[in-house]
PDB file of C-alpha atoms in Angstrom:
ATOM      1  CA  MET A 110      89.976 -66.943 -69.030  1.00  0.00           C
ATOM      2  CA  ILE A 111      93.359 -68.221 -67.376  1.00  0.00           C
ATOM      3  CA  LYS A 112      93.085 -69.543 -63.977  1.00  0.00           C
ATOM      4  CA  ARG A 113      96.689 -70.346 -62.335  1.00  0.00           C
ATOM      5  CA  ILE A 114      98.493 -72.172 -59.351  1.00  0.00           C
ATOM      6  CA  THR A 115     101.226 -69.575 -58.646  1.00  0.00           C
ATOM      7  CA  GLU A 116     102.741 -71.464 -56.050  1.00  0.00           C
ATOM      8  CA  CYS A 117     105.044 -74.226 -56.687  1.00  0.00           C
ATOM      9  CA  CYS A 118     108.580 -75.798 -55.114  1.00  0.00           C
ATOM     10  CA  ASP A 119     109.078 -72.274 -53.787  1.00  0.00           C
ATOM     11  CA  ASP A 120     109.928 -70.972 -57.468  1.00  0.00           C
ATOM     12  CA  LYS A 121     107.975 -67.348 -58.479  1.00  0.00           C
ATOM     13  CA  THR A 122     108.818 -67.865 -61.942  1.00  0.00           C
ATOM     14  CA  LEU A 123     106.763 -70.767 -62.465  1.00  0.00           C
ATOM     15  CA  SER A 124     102.965 -71.415 -62.376  1.00  0.00           C
ATOM     16  CA  LYS A 125     101.995 -75.043 -60.798  1.00  0.00           C
ATOM     17  CA  GLY A 126      99.295 -75.120 -63.745  1.00  0.00           C
ATOM     18  CA  ILE A 127      97.352 -72.938 -65.817  1.00  0.00           C
ATOM     19  CA  GLU A 128      94.320 -73.130 -67.308  1.00  0.00           C
ATOM     20  CA  ALA A 129      93.375 -71.435 -70.025  1.00  0.00           C
ATOM     21  CA  GLY A 130      89.725 -72.278 -72.027  1.00  0.00           C
ATOM     22  CA  GLN A 131      89.778 -75.855 -71.825  1.00  0.00           C
ATOM     23  CA  TYR A 132      93.057 -76.387 -71.861  1.00  0.00           C
ATOM     24  CA  ILE A 133      95.324 -77.068 -68.853  1.00  0.00           C
ATOM     25  CA  TYR A 134      98.984 -77.109 -68.767  1.00  0.00           C
ATOM     26  CA  LEU A 135     100.892 -78.791 -66.128  1.00  0.00           C
ATOM     27  CA  SER A 136     104.381 -77.832 -64.798  1.00  0.00           C
ATOM     28  CA  HIS A 137     106.628 -80.582 -63.633  1.00  0.00           C
ATOM     29  CA  HIS A 138     105.337 -82.779 -60.925  1.00  0.00           C
ATOM     30  CA  SER A 139     107.296 -84.945 -58.969  1.00  0.00           C
ATOM     31  CA  GLY A 140     108.004 -86.359 -55.291  1.00  0.00           C
ATOM     32  CA  GLY A 141     108.235 -89.101 -52.670  1.00  0.00           C
ATOM     33  CA  TYR A 142     112.167 -88.228 -52.325  1.00  0.00           C
ATOM     34  CA  GLU A 143     112.014 -89.638 -49.292  1.00  0.00           C
ATOM     35  CA  LYS A 144     112.491 -93.195 -51.054  1.00  0.00           C
ATOM     36  CA  GLU A 145     115.136 -93.936 -54.063  1.00  0.00           C
ATOM     37  CA  GLU A 146     112.472 -96.289 -55.355  1.00  0.00           C
ATOM     38  CA  ILE A 147     110.858 -95.661 -59.178  1.00  0.00           C
ATOM     39  CA  GLY A 148     107.750 -96.768 -58.387  1.00  0.00           C
ATOM     40  CA  HIS A 149     107.483 -95.106 -55.264  1.00  0.00           C
ATOM     41  CA  GLN A 150     108.157 -91.736 -56.425  1.00  0.00           C
ATOM     42  CA  MET A 151     106.040 -92.287 -59.625  1.00  0.00           C
ATOM     43  CA  ARG A 152     103.401 -92.595 -57.470  1.00  0.00           C
ATOM     44  CA  LYS A 153     103.674 -89.904 -55.651  1.00  0.00           C
ATOM     45  CA  THR A 154     104.149 -87.303 -58.525  1.00  0.00           C
ATOM     46  CA  PHE A 155     100.764 -88.998 -60.303  1.00  0.00           C
ATOM     47  CA  GLU A 156      99.063 -88.273 -57.061  1.00  0.00           C
ATOM     48  CA  GLY A 157     100.239 -84.558 -57.144  1.00  0.00           C
ATOM     49  CA  ILE A 158      99.412 -84.574 -60.777  1.00  0.00           C
ATOM     50  CA  LYS A 159      95.971 -85.471 -59.375  1.00  0.00           C
ATOM     51  CA  ASP A 160      95.818 -82.905 -56.891  1.00  0.00           C
ATOM     52  CA  THR A 161      96.485 -79.984 -59.287  1.00  0.00           C
ATOM     53  CA  LEU A 162      93.905 -81.568 -61.902  1.00  0.00           C
ATOM     54  CA  SER A 163      91.121 -81.405 -59.273  1.00  0.00           C
ATOM     55  CA  TYR A 164      92.139 -77.868 -58.517  1.00  0.00           C
ATOM     56  CA  PHE A 165      90.711 -77.094 -62.073  1.00  0.00           C
ATOM     57  CA  ASN A 166      87.571 -79.861 -61.746  1.00  0.00           C
ATOM     58  CA  ALA A 167      89.823 -82.228 -64.359  1.00  0.00           C
ATOM     59  CA  ASN A 168      91.075 -85.782 -63.554  1.00  0.00           C
ATOM     60  CA  LEU A 169      94.074 -88.013 -65.346  1.00  0.00           C
ATOM     61  CA  SER A 170      91.401 -89.041 -67.780  1.00  0.00           C
ATOM     62  CA  ASP A 171      91.779 -85.504 -69.116  1.00  0.00           C
ATOM     63  CA  MET A 172      94.967 -85.782 -69.805  1.00  0.00           C
ATOM     64  CA  LEU A 173      95.865 -85.800 -73.570  1.00  0.00           C
ATOM     65  CA  LYS A 174      99.688 -85.286 -73.391  1.00  0.00           C
ATOM     66  CA  VAL A 175     102.445 -86.565 -70.886  1.00  0.00           C
ATOM     67  CA  ASN A 176     106.054 -86.438 -71.010  1.00  0.00           C
ATOM     68  CA  LEU A 177     107.738 -88.474 -68.596  1.00  0.00           C
ATOM     69  CA  TYR A 178     111.351 -87.531 -67.386  1.00  0.00           C
ATOM     70  CA  LEU A 179     113.659 -90.211 -66.015  1.00  0.00           C
ATOM     71  CA  LYS A 180     116.942 -90.173 -64.320  1.00  0.00           C
ATOM     72  CA  THR A 181     117.804 -93.265 -65.761  1.00  0.00           C
ATOM     73  CA  LYS A 182     116.507 -95.593 -68.492  1.00  0.00           C
ATOM     74  CA  GLU A 183     116.810 -98.800 -66.240  1.00  0.00           C
ATOM     75  CA  ASP A 184     113.801 -97.531 -64.782  1.00  0.00           C
ATOM     76  CA  PHE A 185     111.711 -97.136 -67.757  1.00  0.00           C
ATOM     77  CA  GLU A 186     109.949-100.638 -67.218  1.00  0.00           C
ATOM     78  CA  ASP A 187     108.760-100.036 -63.933  1.00  0.00           C
ATOM     79  CA  ALA A 188     107.869 -96.254 -64.536  1.00  0.00           C
ATOM     80  CA  ILE A 189     105.307 -97.505 -67.441  1.00  0.00           C
ATOM     81  CA  SER A 190     103.875-100.016 -65.133  1.00  0.00           C
ATOM     82  CA  VAL A 191     102.415 -97.304 -62.764  1.00  0.00           C
ATOM     83  CA  PHE A 192     101.105 -95.690 -65.650  1.00  0.00           C
ATOM     84  CA  GLU A 193      99.089 -98.852 -65.614  1.00  0.00           C
ATOM     85  CA  GLU A 194      97.365 -98.415 -62.666  1.00  0.00           C
ATOM     86  CA  TYR A 195      96.652 -94.627 -63.114  1.00  0.00           C
ATOM     87  CA  PHE A 196      95.450 -94.879 -66.688  1.00  0.00           C
ATOM     88  CA  GLU A 197      92.562 -96.971 -68.285  1.00  0.00           C
ATOM     89  CA  GLU A 198      93.343 -98.730 -71.844  1.00  0.00           C
ATOM     90  CA  GLU A 199      90.898 -96.555 -73.320  1.00  0.00           C
ATOM     91  CA  ASN A 200      92.145 -93.155 -71.901  1.00  0.00           C
ATOM     92  CA  THR A 201      95.737 -93.614 -71.829  1.00  0.00           C
ATOM     93  CA  PRO A 202      97.691 -89.859 -73.466  1.00  0.00           C
ATOM     94  CA  ALA A 203      99.894 -89.322 -75.979  1.00  0.00           C
ATOM     95  CA  ARG A 204     103.579 -89.712 -73.664  1.00  0.00           C
ATOM     96  CA  THR A 205     107.191 -88.595 -74.752  1.00  0.00           C
ATOM     97  CA  THR A 206     110.301 -90.493 -72.513  1.00  0.00           C
ATOM     98  CA  VAL A 207     113.272 -88.959 -72.071  1.00  0.00           C
ATOM     99  CA  ILE A 208     116.125 -89.647 -69.715  1.00  0.00           C
ATOM    100  CA  THR A 209     117.766 -86.492 -68.013  1.00  0.00           C
ATOM    101  CA  ASP A 210     119.164 -85.219 -65.273  1.00  0.00           C
ATOM    102  CA  PHE A 211     117.837 -83.131 -62.384  1.00  0.00           C
ATOM    103  CA  VAL A 212     118.379 -80.219 -60.230  1.00  0.00           C
ATOM    104  CA  ASP A 213     117.681 -82.349 -57.211  1.00  0.00           C
ATOM    105  CA  GLU A 214     119.745 -85.292 -56.845  1.00  0.00           C
ATOM    106  CA  GLY A 215     116.493 -87.475 -55.031  1.00  0.00           C
ATOM    107  CA  CYS A 216     114.677 -87.164 -57.931  1.00  0.00           C
ATOM    108  CA  LEU A 217     114.426 -90.352 -60.096  1.00  0.00           C
ATOM    109  CA  CYS A 218     111.338 -89.046 -62.407  1.00  0.00           C
ATOM    110  CA  GLN A 219     109.163 -85.684 -63.429  1.00  0.00           C
ATOM    111  CA  ILE A 220     105.893 -85.288 -65.513  1.00  0.00           C
ATOM    112  CA  ASP A 221     104.263 -82.481 -66.812  1.00  0.00           C
ATOM    113  CA  GLY A 222     101.567 -82.461 -69.824  1.00  0.00           C
ATOM    114  CA  VAL A 223      98.796 -80.917 -71.410  1.00  0.00           C
ATOM    115  CA  ALA A 224      94.695 -81.941 -70.359  1.00  0.00           C
ATOM    116  CA  TYR A 225      91.625 -81.049 -72.106  1.00  0.00           C
ATOM    117  CA  LYS A 226      88.241 -80.679 -70.486  1.00  0.00           C
ATOM    118  CA  GLU A 227      85.432 -81.032 -72.423  1.00  0.00           C
ATOM    119  CA  ASN A 228      82.961 -77.738 -72.756  1.00  0.00           C
ATOM    120  CA  VAL A 229      80.411 -78.860 -70.186  1.00  0.00           C
ATOM    121  CA  ALA A 230      78.104 -75.308 -70.712  1.00  0.00           C
ATOM    122  CA  GLY A 231      75.176 -75.566 -72.222  1.00  0.00           C
TER     123      GLY A 231
END
């Protein structure tokens, strides 16, 4: 069975998240544009990811892979320090980090990824 969150960024061409079997695929998440500070935007982004995962009865410890997109490489160390607030060392996902530009000028970071839920059916 496939389950989708269809409302995302006023863009009808993508889903915020899709659950397919035991996998959850997350579209880009971002937030906190009211402050041009990477720590703030990373925390808002993670809170959005947590909300999306909870819709599928999952949480951050279910994340297998994340892609972190940053506007500038100067923000890398500060962005990574926020990961430590949200992931315990034994539950860190695989990660790729890319430096890129964004459609929204106020955006400093975006995260997408894949989560996996253990089969809890008996």
